[in-house]
CSV table of N, CA and C in Angstrom, one decimal:
chain,number,residue,atom,x,y,z
D,1466,GLY,N,10.5,-16.6,-6.7
D,1466,GLY,CA,10.4,-15.1,-7.0
D,1466,GLY,C,10.7,-14.2,-5.9
D,1467,ILE,N,10.4,-13.0,-6.1
D,1467,ILE,CA,10.6,-11.7,-5.2
D,1467,ILE,C,9.6,-11.7,-4.0
D,1468,PHE,N,8.2,-12.2,-4.5
D,1468,PHE,CA,7.3,-12.5,-3.5
D,1468,PHE,C,7.6,-13.4,-2.3
D,1469,LYS,N,8.4,-14.4,-2.8
D,1469,LYS,CA,8.5,-15.6,-1.9
D,1469,LYS,C,9.8,-15.3,-1.0
D,1470,ASP,N,10.7,-14.4,-1.5
D,1470,ASP,CA,11.9,-14.0,-0.6
D,1470,ASP,C,11.7,-12.6,0.2
D,1471,HIS,N,11.3,-12.7,1.5
D,1471,HIS,CA,10.9,-11.8,2.3
D,1471,HIS,C,12.1,-10.7,2.3
D,1472,ASP,N,12.9,-10.9,2.7
D,1472,ASP,CA,14.1,-9.9,2.9
D,1472,ASP,C,14.5,-9.3,1.6
D,1473,ARG,N,14.5,-9.7,0.4
D,1473,ARG,CA,14.7,-9.2,-0.9
D,1473,ARG,C,13.7,-8.2,-1.2
D,1474,LEU,N,12.2,-8.6,-1.0
D,1474,LEU,CA,11.1,-7.8,-1.2
D,1474,LEU,C,11.2,-6.6,-0.3
D,1475,ARG,N,11.6,-6.8,0.9
D,1475,ARG,CA,11.7,-5.7,1.8
D,1475,ARG,C,12.5,-4.7,1.2
D,1476,LYS,N,14.0,-5.2,1.0
D,1476,LYS,CA,14.8,-4.4,0.6
D,1476,LYS,C,14.6,-3.6,-0.9
D,1477,PHE,N,13.9,-4.4,-1.7
D,1477,PHE,CA,13.2,-3.7,-2.9
D,1477,PHE,C,12.4,-2.4,-2.6
D,1478,PHE,N,11.6,-2.6,-1.6
D,1478,PHE,CA,10.7,-1.4,-1.3
D,1478,PHE,C,11.4,-0.2,-0.8
D,1479,ILE,N,12.4,-0.7,0.1
D,1479,ILE,CA,13.3,0.4,0.8
D,1479,ILE,C,14.0,1.1,0.0
D,1480,ARG,N,14.7,0.2,-1.2
D,1480,ARG,CA,15.6,1.0,-2.0
D,1480,ARG,C,14.9,1.7,-3.0
D,1481,TYR,N,13.7,1.3,-3.5
D,1481,TYR,CA,12.9,2.1,-4.6
D,1481,TYR,C,11.8,2.8,-4.0
D,1482,GLN,N,11.8,3.3,-2.7
D,1482,GLN,CA,10.7,4.1,-2.0
D,1482,GLN,C,10.2,5.4,-2.7
D,1483,ASP,N,11.2,6.0,-3.5
D,1483,ASP,CA,10.8,7.1,-4.1
D,1483,ASP,C,10.1,7.0,-5.4
D,1484,ARG,N,10.2,5.7,-5.9
D,1484,ARG,CA,9.5,5.4,-7.3
D,1484,ARG,C,8.3,4.4,-7.1
D,1485,ILE,N,7.8,4.2,-5.9
D,1485,ILE,CA,6.8,3.2,-5.9
D,1485,ILE,C,5.5,4.1,-5.1
D,1486,LEU,N,4.3,3.8,-5.8
D,1486,LEU,CA,3.2,4.6,-5.3
D,1486,LEU,C,2.1,3.5,-5.3
D,1487,PHE,N,1.6,3.5,-4.0
D,1487,PHE,CA,0.5,2.5,-3.8
D,1487,PHE,C,-0.9,3.0,-4.3
D,1488,GLY,N,-1.6,2.0,-4.9
D,1488,GLY,CA,-2.8,2.4,-5.5
D,1488,GLY,C,-3.7,1.3,-5.7
D,1489,SER,N,-4.9,1.4,-6.1
D,1489,SER,CA,-5.9,0.6,-6.1
D,1489,SER,C,-6.7,0.7,-7.5
D,1490,ASP,N,-7.1,-0.2,-8.1
D,1490,ASP,CA,-8.1,0.0,-9.2
D,1490,ASP,C,-9.5,0.0,-8.8
D,1491,LEU,N,-9.9,-0.2,-7.5
D,1491,LEU,CA,-11.2,-0.1,-7.0
D,1491,LEU,C,-11.9,1.1,-7.1
D,1492,MET,N,-12.9,1.1,-7.7
D,1492,MET,CA,-13.8,2.4,-8.0
D,1492,MET,C,-14.8,2.4,-6.9
D,1493,ALA,N,-15.3,3.6,-6.7
D,1493,ALA,CA,-16.4,3.7,-5.5
D,1493,ALA,C,-17.7,3.1,-6.0
D,1494,ASP,N,-17.9,3.2,-7.3
D,1494,ASP,CA,-19.3,2.5,-7.9
D,1494,ASP,C,-19.2,1.1,-7.9
D,1495,HIS,N,-18.0,0.4,-7.7
D,1495,HIS,CA,-17.9,-1.1,-7.3
D,1495,HIS,C,-18.1,-1.4,-6.1
D,1496,ILE,N,-18.4,-0.7,-5.2
D,1496,ILE,CA,-18.4,-1.2,-3.8
D,1496,ILE,C,-19.8,-1.2,-3.5
D,1497,THR,N,-20.4,-2.4,-3.0
D,1497,THR,CA,-21.8,-2.5,-2.9
D,1497,THR,C,-22.0,-3.0,-1.4
D,1498,ASP,N,-23.2,-3.1,-0.9
D,1498,ASP,CA,-23.4,-3.6,0.6
D,1498,ASP,C,-23.1,-5.0,0.6
D,1499,GLU,N,-23.0,-5.8,-0.5
D,1499,GLU,CA,-22.7,-7.3,-0.5
D,1499,GLU,C,-21.1,-7.4,-0.4
D,1500,ASN,N,-20.5,-6.5,-1.0
D,1500,ASN,CA,-19.0,-6.7,-1.1
D,1500,ASN,C,-18.3,-5.9,-0.4
D,1501,ILE,N,-18.8,-5.0,0.5
D,1501,ILE,CA,-18.0,-4.1,1.2
D,1501,ILE,C,-17.0,-4.6,2.2
D,1502,ALA,N,-17.4,-5.8,3.0
D,1502,ALA,CA,-16.6,-6.5,3.9
D,1502,ALA,C,-15.5,-7.1,3.2
D,1503,TRP,N,-15.7,-7.6,2.2
D,1503,TRP,CA,-14.6,-8.4,1.2
D,1503,TRP,C,-13.6,-7.2,0.8
D,1504,GLN,N,-13.9,-6.1,0.2
D,1504,GLN,CA,-13.3,-5.1,-0.3
D,1504,GLN,C,-12.3,-4.6,1.1
D,1505,ALA,N,-13.0,-4.4,2.1
D,1505,ALA,CA,-12.2,-3.9,3.5
D,1505,ALA,C,-11.2,-4.8,3.8
D,1506,ALA,N,-11.6,-6.0,3.8
D,1506,ALA,CA,-10.5,-7.2,4.0
D,1506,ALA,C,-9.3,-7.1,3.3
D,1507,LYS,N,-9.6,-6.9,1.9
D,1507,LYS,CA,-8.6,-6.8,0.8
D,1507,LYS,C,-7.4,-5.7,1.4
D,1508,TYR,N,-8.0,-4.6,1.8
D,1508,TYR,CA,-7.1,-3.5,2.0
D,1508,TYR,C,-6.5,-3.8,3.3
D,1509,ASP,N,-7.1,-4.3,4.3
D,1509,ASP,CA,-6.6,-4.6,5.6
D,1509,ASP,C,-5.3,-5.7,5.4
D,1510,ARG,N,-5.4,-6.8,4.4
D,1510,ARG,CA,-4.5,-7.6,4.3
D,1510,ARG,C,-3.2,-7.1,3.6
D,1511,VAL,N,-3.4,-6.0,2.6
D,1511,VAL,CA,-2.4,-5.2,2.2
D,1511,VAL,C,-1.6,-4.4,3.1
D,1512,PHE,N,-2.4,-3.8,3.8
D,1512,PHE,CA,-1.9,-2.7,4.8
D,1512,PHE,C,-1.1,-3.6,5.9
D,1513,ARG,N,-1.6,-4.8,6.4
D,1513,ARG,CA,-0.8,-5.6,7.3
D,1513,ARG,C,0.5,-6.2,6.8
D,1514,ILE,N,0.6,-6.3,5.3
D,1514,ILE,CA,1.7,-6.9,4.8
D,1514,ILE,C,2.8,-5.8,4.7
D,1515,PHE,N,2.4,-4.5,4.3
D,1515,PHE,CA,3.2,-3.5,4.4
D,1515,PHE,C,3.8,-3.1,5.8
D,1516,GLU,N,2.8,-3.1,6.7
D,1516,GLU,CA,3.0,-2.2,8.0
D,1516,GLU,C,3.4,-3.2,9.2
D,1517,THR,N,3.3,-4.4,9.2
D,1517,THR,CA,3.6,-5.3,10.3
D,1517,THR,C,4.5,-6.4,9.8
D,1518,ASP,N,5.0,-7.2,10.9
D,1518,ASP,CA,5.9,-8.4,10.5
D,1518,ASP,C,4.9,-9.6,10.8
D,1519,GLU,N,3.7,-9.4,10.8
D,1519,GLU,CA,2.8,-10.6,11.0
D,1519,GLU,C,2.9,-11.5,9.8
D,1520,TYR,N,2.2,-12.7,9.8
D,1520,TYR,CA,2.0,-13.6,8.9
D,1520,TYR,C,0.7,-13.5,8.4
D,1521,VAL,N,0.6,-13.0,7.2
D,1521,VAL,CA,-0.9,-12.7,6.5
D,1521,VAL,C,-1.2,-13.7,5.5
D,1522,SER,N,-2.2,-14.4,5.9
D,1522,SER,CA,-2.8,-15.4,4.6
D,1522,SER,C,-4.0,-14.8,3.8
D,1523,GLY,N,-3.9,-14.9,2.6
D,1523,GLY,CA,-5.1,-14.8,1.6
D,1523,GLY,C,-4.3,-14.3,0.3
D,1524,SER,N,-5.1,-14.0,-0.7
D,1524,SER,CA,-4.6,-13.7,-2.0
D,1524,SER,C,-4.3,-12.2,-1.8
D,1525,LEU,N,-3.0,-11.9,-2.4
D,1525,LEU,CA,-2.6,-10.5,-2.6
D,1525,LEU,C,-3.1,-9.5,-3.5
D,1526,PHE,N,-3.5,-10.2,-4.6
D,1526,PHE,CA,-4.1,-9.5,-5.6
D,1526,PHE,C,-5.6,-9.5,-5.7
D,1527,ILE,N,-6.2,-8.3,-6.0
D,1527,ILE,CA,-7.5,-8.2,-6.2
D,1527,ILE,C,-8.1,-9.3,-7.4
D,1528,CYS,N,-7.5,-9.6,-8.3
D,1528,CYS,CA,-8.0,-10.7,-9.3
D,1528,CYS,C,-8.0,-11.9,-8.8
D,1529,GLY,N,-7.6,-12.2,-7.5
D,1529,GLY,CA,-7.7,-13.4,-7.0
D,1529,GLY,C,-6.4,-14.2,-7.2
D,1530,GLY,N,-6.5,-15.5,-7.6
D,1530,GLY,CA,-5.0,-16.1,-7.7
D,1530,GLY,C,-5.0,-17.1,-6.6
D,1531,ASP,N,-3.7,-17.6,-6.3
D,1531,ASP,CA,-3.6,-18.4,-5.3
D,1531,ASP,C,-3.6,-17.8,-3.8
D,1532,THR,N,-4.0,-18.5,-3.0
D,1532,THR,CA,-4.1,-17.9,-1.4
D,1532,THR,C,-2.5,-18.3,-1.1
D,1533,ASN,N,-2.0,-17.4,-0.5
D,1533,ASN,CA,-0.6,-17.7,0.1
D,1533,ASN,C,-0.5,-16.9,1.5
D,1534,VAL,N,0.6,-17.2,2.3
D,1534,VAL,CA,0.8,-16.8,3.4
D,1534,VAL,C,1.9,-15.9,3.2
D,1535,PHE,N,1.8,-14.5,3.5
D,1535,PHE,CA,3.0,-13.4,3.3
D,1535,PHE,C,3.4,-13.0,4.6
D,1536,HIS,N,4.7,-12.9,4.6
D,1536,HIS,CA,5.5,-12.4,5.8
D,1536,HIS,C,5.3,-10.8,5.7
D,1537,GLY,N,4.7,-10.3,6.8
D,1537,GLY,CA,4.6,-8.9,6.5
D,1537,GLY,C,6.0,-8.1,6.6
D,1538,LEU,N,6.2,-7.0,5.9
D,1538,LEU,CA,7.6,-6.2,5.5
D,1538,LEU,C,7.8,-5.3,6.6
D,1539,SER,N,6.9,-4.9,7.5
D,1539,SER,CA,7.3,-4.1,8.6
D,1539,SER,C,8.1,-2.8,7.8
D,1540,LEU,N,7.5,-2.2,7.1
D,1540,LEU,CA,8.3,-1.1,6.3
D,1540,LEU,C,8.4,0.1,7.3
D,1541,PRO,N,9.7,0.9,7.3
D,1541,PRO,CA,9.7,2.1,8.3
D,1541,PRO,C,8.7,3.2,7.8
D,1542,ARG,N,8.2,3.9,8.7
D,1542,ARG,CA,7.1,5.0,8.5
D,1542,ARG,C,7.4,5.8,7.3
D,1543,ALA,N,8.6,6.3,7.3
D,1543,ALA,CA,9.1,7.0,6.0
D,1543,ALA,C,8.9,6.5,4.8
D,1544,VAL,N,9.0,5.2,4.7
D,1544,VAL,CA,8.8,4.7,3.4
D,1544,VAL,C,7.3,4.5,3.1
D,1545,LEU,N,6.6,4.1,4.3
D,1545,LEU,CA,5.0,3.9,4.1
D,1545,LEU,C,4.6,5.1,3.6
D,1546,GLU,N,4.9,6.4,4.3
D,1546,GLU,CA,4.3,7.7,3.9
D,1546,GLU,C,4.5,7.9,2.4
D,1547,LYS,N,5.7,7.7,1.9
D,1547,LYS,CA,6.0,7.8,0.7
D,1547,LYS,C,5.1,6.9,-0.3
D,1548,LEU,N,5.0,5.6,0.1
D,1548,LEU,CA,4.1,4.9,-0.7
D,1548,LEU,C,2.6,5.2,-0.6
D,1549,TYR,N,2.2,5.6,0.3
D,1549,TYR,CA,0.8,6.1,0.5
D,1549,TYR,C,0.3,7.5,0.0
D,1550,TYR,N,1.2,8.4,0.1
D,1550,TYR,CA,0.9,9.7,-0.3
D,1550,TYR,C,2.1,10.7,-0.7
D,1551,ARG,N,3.3,10.6,0.0
D,1551,ARG,CA,4.1,11.7,-0.4
D,1551,ARG,C,4.6,11.7,-1.9
D,1552,ASN,N,4.8,10.3,-2.5
D,1552,ASN,CA,5.3,10.4,-3.9
D,1552,ASN,C,4.1,10.8,-4.9
D,1553,ALA,N,2.8,10.6,-4.3
D,1553,ALA,CA,1.7,11.2,-5.2
D,1553,ALA,C,1.8,12.7,-5.2
D,1554,LEU,N,2.2,13.3,-4.1
D,1554,LEU,CA,2.3,14.8,-4.0
D,1554,LEU,C,3.2,15.2,-4.9
D,1555,LYS,N,4.3,14.6,-5.4
D,1555,LYS,CA,5.2,15.1,-6.4
D,1555,LYS,C,4.8,14.8,-7.7
D,1556,LEU,N,3.9,14.0,-7.9
D,1556,LEU,CA,3.3,13.6,-9.2
D,1556,LEU,C,2.0,14.4,-9.6
D,1557,TYR,N,1.1,14.7,-8.8
D,1557,TYR,CA,-0.1,15.3,-9.3
D,1557,TYR,C,-0.2,16.8,-8.9
D,1558,PRO,N,-0.2,17.8,-9.7
D,1558,PRO,CA,-0.3,19.2,-9.4
D,1558,PRO,C,-1.6,19.3,-8.6
D,1559,GLY,N,-1.5,20.2,-7.8
D,1559,GLY,CA,-2.6,20.8,-7.0
D,1559,GLY,C,-3.2,19.6,-5.8
D,1560,LEU,N,-2.5,18.5,-5.8
D,1560,LEU,CA,-2.8,17.5,-4.6
D,1560,LEU,C,-2.6,18.0,-3.4
D,1561,LYS,N,-1.6,18.8,-3.0
D,1561,LYS,CA,-1.2,19.1,-1.9
D,1561,LYS,C,-2.3,20.0,-1.2
D,1562,ASP,N,-2.5,20.9,-2.0
D,1562,ASP,CA,-3.7,22.0,-1.7
D,1562,ASP,C,-5.0,21.3,-1.4
D,1563,ARG,N,-5.2,20.5,-2.3
D,1563,ARG,CA,-6.7,19.6,-2.1
D,1563,ARG,C,-6.6,18.9,-0.6
D,1564,MET,N,-5.5,18.3,-0.5
D,1564,MET,CA,-5.4,17.5,0.8
D,1564,MET,C,-5.5,18.5,2.0
D,1565,ARG,N,-4.6,19.5,2.0
D,1565,ARG,CA,-4.8,20.6,3.0
D,1565,ARG,C,-6.3,20.9,3.1
D,1566,LYS,N,-7.2,21.4,2.2
D,1566,LYS,CA,-8.5,21.8,2.3
D,1566,LYS,C,-9.3,20.6,3.1
D,1567,LEU,N,-8.9,19.5,2.7
D,1567,LEU,CA,-9.6,18.4,3.4
D,1567,LEU,C,-9.2,18.0,4.9
D,1568,GLY,N,-8.2,18.7,5.1
D,1568,GLY,CA,-7.9,18.7,6.6
D,1568,GLY,C,-6.6,18.1,7.0
D,1569,TYR,N,-6.0,17.5,5.9
D,1569,TYR,CA,-4.6,16.9,6.2
D,1569,TYR,C,-3.5,17.7,6.5
D,1570,ARG,N,-2.6,17.5,7.2
D,1570,ARG,CA,-1.3,18.4,7.6
D,1570,ARG,C,-0.2,17.7,6.6
D,1571,ILE,N,0.1,18.6,5.7
D,1571,ILE,CA,1.1,18.3,4.7
D,1571,ILE,C,2.5,19.2,5.0
D,1572,ASP,N,3.6,18.7,5.4
D,1572,ASP,CA,4.7,19.4,5.5
D,1572,ASP,C,5.2,20.2,4.2
C-alpha cells in the first residue's frame, strides 16, 4: 500500500499539498494527567514522520493498530505550512484574523 512505499507517499503529499489538511480528533477534555505523555508522543511521532527523514516506530494512527516503522517524509517547509495551517486559512472564514489576534504572523 501507499504507507509502505516511501517515495510514492512523499510524492502524494507534495502533489496534493493544496488538498490536505492536518488535523486530529483529540479533544482537550480527553487529555488527562495520566495520558498527556502518551498524547504528546503521538503528535511527536506524526510530526517526525512529516518533517524528518528519520525512521520512526510506533502506531501511526490514534486508534492503535499495528506498530510499524515509518521512514520520515522530510516534506518541504512550504508543504508543511499548507498541511498545518495555510490550507485551513482558505477554508475557515475569520481564522486568519483570529490567528493574528493570538500573535501569529500571517502573510
